[in-house]
PDB file of C-alpha atoms in Angstrom:
ATOM      1  CA  MET A 226       0.023   0.003  -0.023  1.00 47.00           C
ATOM      2  CA  ILE A 227       2.761   2.468   0.952  1.00 49.00           C
ATOM      3  CA  PHE A 228       4.707   1.389  -2.084  1.00 43.00           C
ATOM      4  CA  CYS A 229       1.747   2.226  -4.401  1.00 42.00           C
ATOM      5  CA  LEU A 230       1.308   5.619  -2.786  1.00 35.00           C
ATOM      6  CA  VAL A 231       4.985   6.429  -3.233  1.00 39.00           C
ATOM      7  CA  TRP A 232       4.935   5.190  -6.892  1.00 43.00           C
ATOM      8  CA  ILE A 233       1.829   7.314  -7.607  1.00 44.00           C
ATOM      9  CA  LEU A 234       3.248  10.486  -6.062  1.00 44.00           C
ATOM     10  CA  GLY A 235       6.551   9.761  -7.845  1.00 49.00           C
ATOM     11  CA  CYS A 236       4.678   9.552 -11.253  1.00 49.00           C
ATOM     12  CA  GLN A 237       2.775  12.736 -10.523  1.00 47.00           C
ATOM     13  CA  THR A 238       5.950  14.659  -9.867  1.00 51.00           C
ATOM     14  CA  THR A 239       7.502  13.402 -13.097  1.00 53.00           C
ATOM     15  CA  THR A 240       4.424  14.511 -14.902  1.00 81.00           C
ATOM     16  CA  GLU A 241       4.464  18.015 -13.262  1.00 83.00           C
ATOM     17  CA  SER A 242       8.272  18.158 -13.875  1.00 86.00           C
ATOM     18  CA  ASP A 243       7.746  17.222 -17.555  1.00 87.00           C
ATOM     19  CA  THR A 244       4.943  19.856 -17.941  1.00 86.00           C
ATOM     20  CA  LYS A 245       7.171  22.515 -16.340  1.00 90.00           C
ATOM     21  CA  HIS A 246      10.147  21.530 -18.629  1.00 92.00           C
ATOM     22  CA  LYS A 247       7.893  21.655 -21.714  1.00 92.00           C
ATOM     23  CA  LYS A 248       6.623  25.139 -20.739  1.00 94.00           C
ATOM     24  CA  GLU A 249      10.115  26.440 -20.068  1.00 95.00           C
ATOM     25  CA  THR A 250      11.463  25.141 -23.343  1.00 96.00           C
ATOM     26  CA  LEU A 251       8.532  26.602 -25.198  1.00 97.00           C
ATOM     27  CA  ILE A 252       8.994  29.943 -23.589  1.00 96.00           C
ATOM     28  CA  LYS A 253      12.657  30.009 -24.731  1.00 97.00           C
ATOM     29  CA  GLN A 254      11.591  28.911 -28.212  1.00 97.00           C
ATOM     30  CA  ILE A 255       9.042  31.689 -28.501  1.00 97.00           C
ATOM     31  CA  GLU A 256      11.644  34.254 -27.281  1.00 97.00           C
ATOM     32  CA  THR A 257      14.101  32.981 -29.997  1.00 97.00           C
ATOM     33  CA  PHE A 258      11.311  33.085 -32.565  1.00 97.00           C
ATOM     34  CA  ASN A 259      10.282  36.648 -31.679  1.00 96.00           C
ATOM     35  CA  ASN A 260      13.924  37.883 -31.758  1.00 96.00           C
ATOM     36  CA  ALA A 261      14.368  36.206 -35.113  1.00 97.00           C
ATOM     37  CA  PHE A 262      11.227  37.934 -36.426  1.00 96.00           C
ATOM     38  CA  LYS A 263      12.359  41.290 -35.078  1.00 95.00           C
ATOM     39  CA  GLU A 264      15.782  40.958 -36.734  1.00 95.00           C
ATOM     40  CA  GLY A 265      14.412  39.510 -39.987  1.00 95.00           C
ATOM     41  CA  ASN A 266      16.178  36.124 -39.656  1.00 97.00           C
ATOM     42  CA  THR A 267      14.296  34.230 -42.241  1.00 97.00           C
ATOM     43  CA  GLU A 268      16.409  31.188 -42.240  1.00 97.00           C
ATOM     44  CA  LEU A 269      15.955  30.659 -38.507  1.00 98.00           C
ATOM     45  CA  LEU A 270      12.221  31.321 -38.749  1.00 97.00           C
ATOM     46  CA  ALA A 271      11.881  28.780 -41.518  1.00 97.00           C
ATOM     47  CA  SER A 272      13.425  26.215 -39.297  1.00 97.00           C
ATOM     48  CA  MET A 273      11.092  26.930 -36.421  1.00 98.00           C
ATOM     49  CA  ILE A 274       7.773  26.401 -38.202  1.00 98.00           C
ATOM     50  CA  THR A 275       6.116  23.105 -39.303  1.00 98.00           C
ATOM     51  CA  ASP A 276       6.046  22.004 -42.858  1.00 97.00           C
ATOM     52  CA  ASN A 277       2.302  22.464 -42.934  1.00 97.00           C
ATOM     53  CA  TYR A 278       2.347  25.858 -41.204  1.00 97.00           C
ATOM     54  CA  VAL A 279      -0.778  28.126 -41.458  1.00 97.00           C
ATOM     55  CA  HIS A 280      -0.615  31.881 -40.870  1.00 96.00           C
ATOM     56  CA  THR A 281      -3.662  34.084 -40.789  1.00 94.00           C
ATOM     57  CA  ASN A 282      -4.120  37.794 -40.329  1.00 90.00           C
ATOM     58  CA  GLY A 283      -7.283  39.757 -39.653  1.00 81.00           C
ATOM     59  CA  ASN A 284      -6.986  41.275 -43.187  1.00 80.00           C
ATOM     60  CA  SER A 285      -6.067  38.309 -45.365  1.00 82.00           C
ATOM     61  CA  LYS A 286      -6.723  34.767 -46.218  1.00 90.00           C
ATOM     62  CA  ALA A 287      -4.643  32.091 -44.653  1.00 94.00           C
ATOM     63  CA  ILE A 288      -1.226  31.524 -46.124  1.00 94.00           C
ATOM     64  CA  HIS A 289       1.090  28.507 -45.786  1.00 96.00           C
ATOM     65  CA  LYS A 290       4.792  28.053 -45.129  1.00 97.00           C
ATOM     66  CA  GLU A 291       6.193  28.863 -48.615  1.00 96.00           C
ATOM     67  CA  ASN A 292       4.185  32.106 -48.927  1.00 95.00           C
ATOM     68  CA  TRP A 293       5.015  33.170 -45.356  1.00 95.00           C
ATOM     69  CA  ILE A 294       8.720  32.539 -45.962  1.00 96.00           C
ATOM     70  CA  ASN A 295       8.426  34.648 -49.252  1.00 96.00           C
ATOM     71  CA  TYR A 296       6.939  37.469 -47.199  1.00 94.00           C
ATOM     72  CA  LEU A 297       9.769  37.136 -44.634  1.00 96.00           C
ATOM     73  CA  SER A 298      12.361  37.205 -47.308  1.00 96.00           C
ATOM     74  CA  LYS A 299      11.025  40.589 -48.683  1.00 97.00           C
ATOM     75  CA  ARG A 300      10.861  41.817 -45.070  1.00 95.00           C
ATOM     76  CA  GLN A 301      14.492  40.758 -44.389  1.00 96.00           C
ATOM     77  CA  LYS A 302      15.692  42.691 -47.410  1.00 97.00           C
ATOM     78  CA  GLU A 303      13.801  45.755 -46.174  1.00 95.00           C
ATOM     79  CA  ILE A 304      15.468  45.344 -42.760  1.00 95.00           C
ATOM     80  CA  GLU A 305      18.903  44.840 -44.223  1.00 95.00           C
ATOM     81  CA  SER A 306      18.663  47.774 -46.528  1.00 94.00           C
ATOM     82  CA  GLY A 307      17.473  50.047 -43.743  1.00 93.00           C
ATOM     83  CA  GLU A 308      14.157  50.740 -45.359  1.00 95.00           C
ATOM     84  CA  LEU A 309      12.471  49.044 -42.363  1.00 95.00           C
ATOM     85  CA  THR A 310      13.617  49.436 -38.778  1.00 95.00           C
ATOM     86  CA  VAL A 311      11.911  47.466 -36.046  1.00 95.00           C
ATOM     87  CA  ARG A 312      12.112  49.704 -32.951  1.00 95.00           C
ATOM     88  CA  ASN A 313      10.152  47.438 -30.597  1.00 94.00           C
ATOM     89  CA  TYR A 314       8.547  43.983 -30.788  1.00 95.00           C
ATOM     90  CA  GLU A 315       7.176  43.016 -27.463  1.00 95.00           C
ATOM     91  CA  MET A 316       4.924  40.101 -26.331  1.00 95.00           C
ATOM     92  CA  LYS A 317       2.858  40.716 -23.228  1.00 96.00           C
ATOM     93  CA  ASP A 318      -0.075  39.058 -21.382  1.00 95.00           C
ATOM     94  CA  THR A 319       1.121  35.676 -22.488  1.00 96.00           C
ATOM     95  CA  GLU A 320      -0.830  32.611 -21.543  1.00 97.00           C
ATOM     96  CA  ILE A 321       0.126  29.051 -22.351  1.00 96.00           C
ATOM     97  CA  GLN A 322      -2.169  26.078 -22.324  1.00 96.00           C
ATOM     98  CA  LEU A 323      -0.487  22.682 -22.808  1.00 95.00           C
ATOM     99  CA  TYR A 324      -2.122  19.693 -24.284  1.00 94.00           C
ATOM    100  CA  GLN A 325       0.464  16.918 -24.272  1.00 90.00           C
ATOM    101  CA  GLU A 326       2.618  17.697 -27.388  1.00 94.00           C
ATOM    102  CA  THR A 327       0.599  20.784 -28.393  1.00 97.00           C
ATOM    103  CA  ALA A 328       0.421  24.255 -26.903  1.00 97.00           C
ATOM    104  CA  ILE A 329      -1.949  27.155 -27.511  1.00 98.00           C
ATOM    105  CA  VAL A 330      -0.293  30.472 -26.731  1.00 98.00           C
ATOM    106  CA  THR A 331      -2.266  33.684 -26.564  1.00 98.00           C
ATOM    107  CA  SER A 332      -0.761  37.163 -26.037  1.00 97.00           C
ATOM    108  CA  LYS A 333      -0.610  40.768 -26.969  1.00 97.00           C
ATOM    109  CA  ILE A 334       1.986  41.933 -29.370  1.00 96.00           C
ATOM    110  CA  ILE A 335       3.175  45.513 -29.344  1.00 97.00           C
ATOM    111  CA  VAL A 336       5.261  46.519 -32.386  1.00 95.00           C
ATOM    112  CA  SER A 337       6.801  49.786 -33.424  1.00 96.00           C
ATOM    113  CA  THR A 338       8.440  50.215 -36.855  1.00 95.00           C
ATOM    114  CA  VAL A 339       9.804  52.879 -39.047  1.00 96.00           C
ATOM    115  CA  LYS A 340       9.327  52.342 -42.830  1.00 94.00           C
ATOM    116  CA  SER A 341      10.188  54.954 -45.409  1.00 88.00           C
ATOM    117  CA  ASP A 342      10.763  57.436 -42.559  1.00 89.00           C
ATOM    118  CA  ARG A 343       7.256  56.879 -41.237  1.00 95.00           C
ATOM    119  CA  LEU A 344       6.559  55.591 -37.691  1.00 96.00           C
ATOM    120  CA  HIS A 345       4.028  52.739 -37.327  1.00 95.00           C
ATOM    121  CA  GLU A 346       2.881  51.642 -33.924  1.00 96.00           C
ATOM    122  CA  ASN A 347       0.388  48.673 -33.616  1.00 94.00           C
ATOM    123  CA  GLU A 348      -0.937  46.223 -31.197  1.00 95.00           C
ATOM    124  CA  PHE A 349      -2.285  42.846 -31.904  1.00 95.00           C
ATOM    125  CA  ARG A 350      -4.016  39.974 -29.979  1.00 97.00           C
ATOM    126  CA  VAL A 351      -2.538  36.779 -31.232  1.00 96.00           C
ATOM    127  CA  THR A 352      -3.001  33.051 -31.011  1.00 97.00           C
ATOM    128  CA  ASN A 353      -0.151  30.672 -31.757  1.00 96.00           C
ATOM    129  CA  ILE A 354      -0.288  26.944 -31.959  1.00 98.00           C
ATOM    130  CA  TRP A 355       2.958  25.160 -31.113  1.00 98.00           C
ATOM    131  CA  VAL A 356       3.741  21.386 -31.498  1.00 98.00           C
ATOM    132  CA  LEU A 357       6.504  19.188 -30.322  1.00 96.00           C
ATOM    133  CA  GLU A 358       8.265  17.663 -33.326  1.00 95.00           C
ATOM    134  CA  ASN A 359      11.139  15.325 -32.414  1.00 93.00           C
ATOM    135  CA  GLY A 360      11.461  17.045 -29.103  1.00 93.00           C
ATOM    136  CA  ILE A 361      11.625  20.613 -30.559  1.00 96.00           C
ATOM    137  CA  TRP A 362       8.830  23.102 -30.248  1.00 98.00           C
ATOM    138  CA  LYS A 363       7.713  24.386 -33.753  1.00 98.00           C
ATOM    139  CA  ARG A 364       4.970  26.882 -34.535  1.00 98.00           C
ATOM    140  CA  ALA A 365       2.176  25.238 -36.470  1.00 98.00           C
ATOM    141  CA  GLY A 366      -0.320  28.034 -36.684  1.00 97.00           C
ATOM    142  CA  PHE A 367      -0.773  31.745 -36.122  1.00 96.00           C
ATOM    143  CA  HIS A 368      -3.688  34.190 -36.129  1.00 96.00           C
ATOM    144  CA  ASP A 369      -3.791  37.887 -35.163  1.00 94.00           C
ATOM    145  CA  GLY A 370      -6.398  40.492 -34.829  1.00 92.00           C
ATOM    146  CA  LYS A 371      -5.400  44.171 -34.778  1.00 91.00           C
ATOM    147  CA  ILE A 372      -6.261  46.100 -31.586  1.00 92.00           C
ATOM    148  CA  LYS A 373      -4.629  49.459 -32.554  1.00 82.00           C
TER     149      LYS A 373
END
């Protein structure tokens, strides 16, 4: 009887520990992803999304990995040329719900850019879907809605 109780508690601790580890590695992956987006690192971003990635915005139809990478490539050239400067890209109010190998992440994104000498400040509510692929978190889906 005591052995069973110890075994059950041990299994529970492992599960809680595993959940905590998954959440911590996901948070680090999201930070890496956001920095890569801010800096325009298309190659890194391409490696951090699933092959069947789906990206939607409030003002367009859903696009998939290839089209999103094409957008990122154009954006990267604008950043490298100085035409686009990302002054701030901040994720706030983040909530993470884990479902085994999948996570739904909601947050608020605050972004400030200068393009063609014009300041743009926006805020978005976003939902990200992340999945574990071979032990690595990858973003599988994204949707945003503009707040401001």
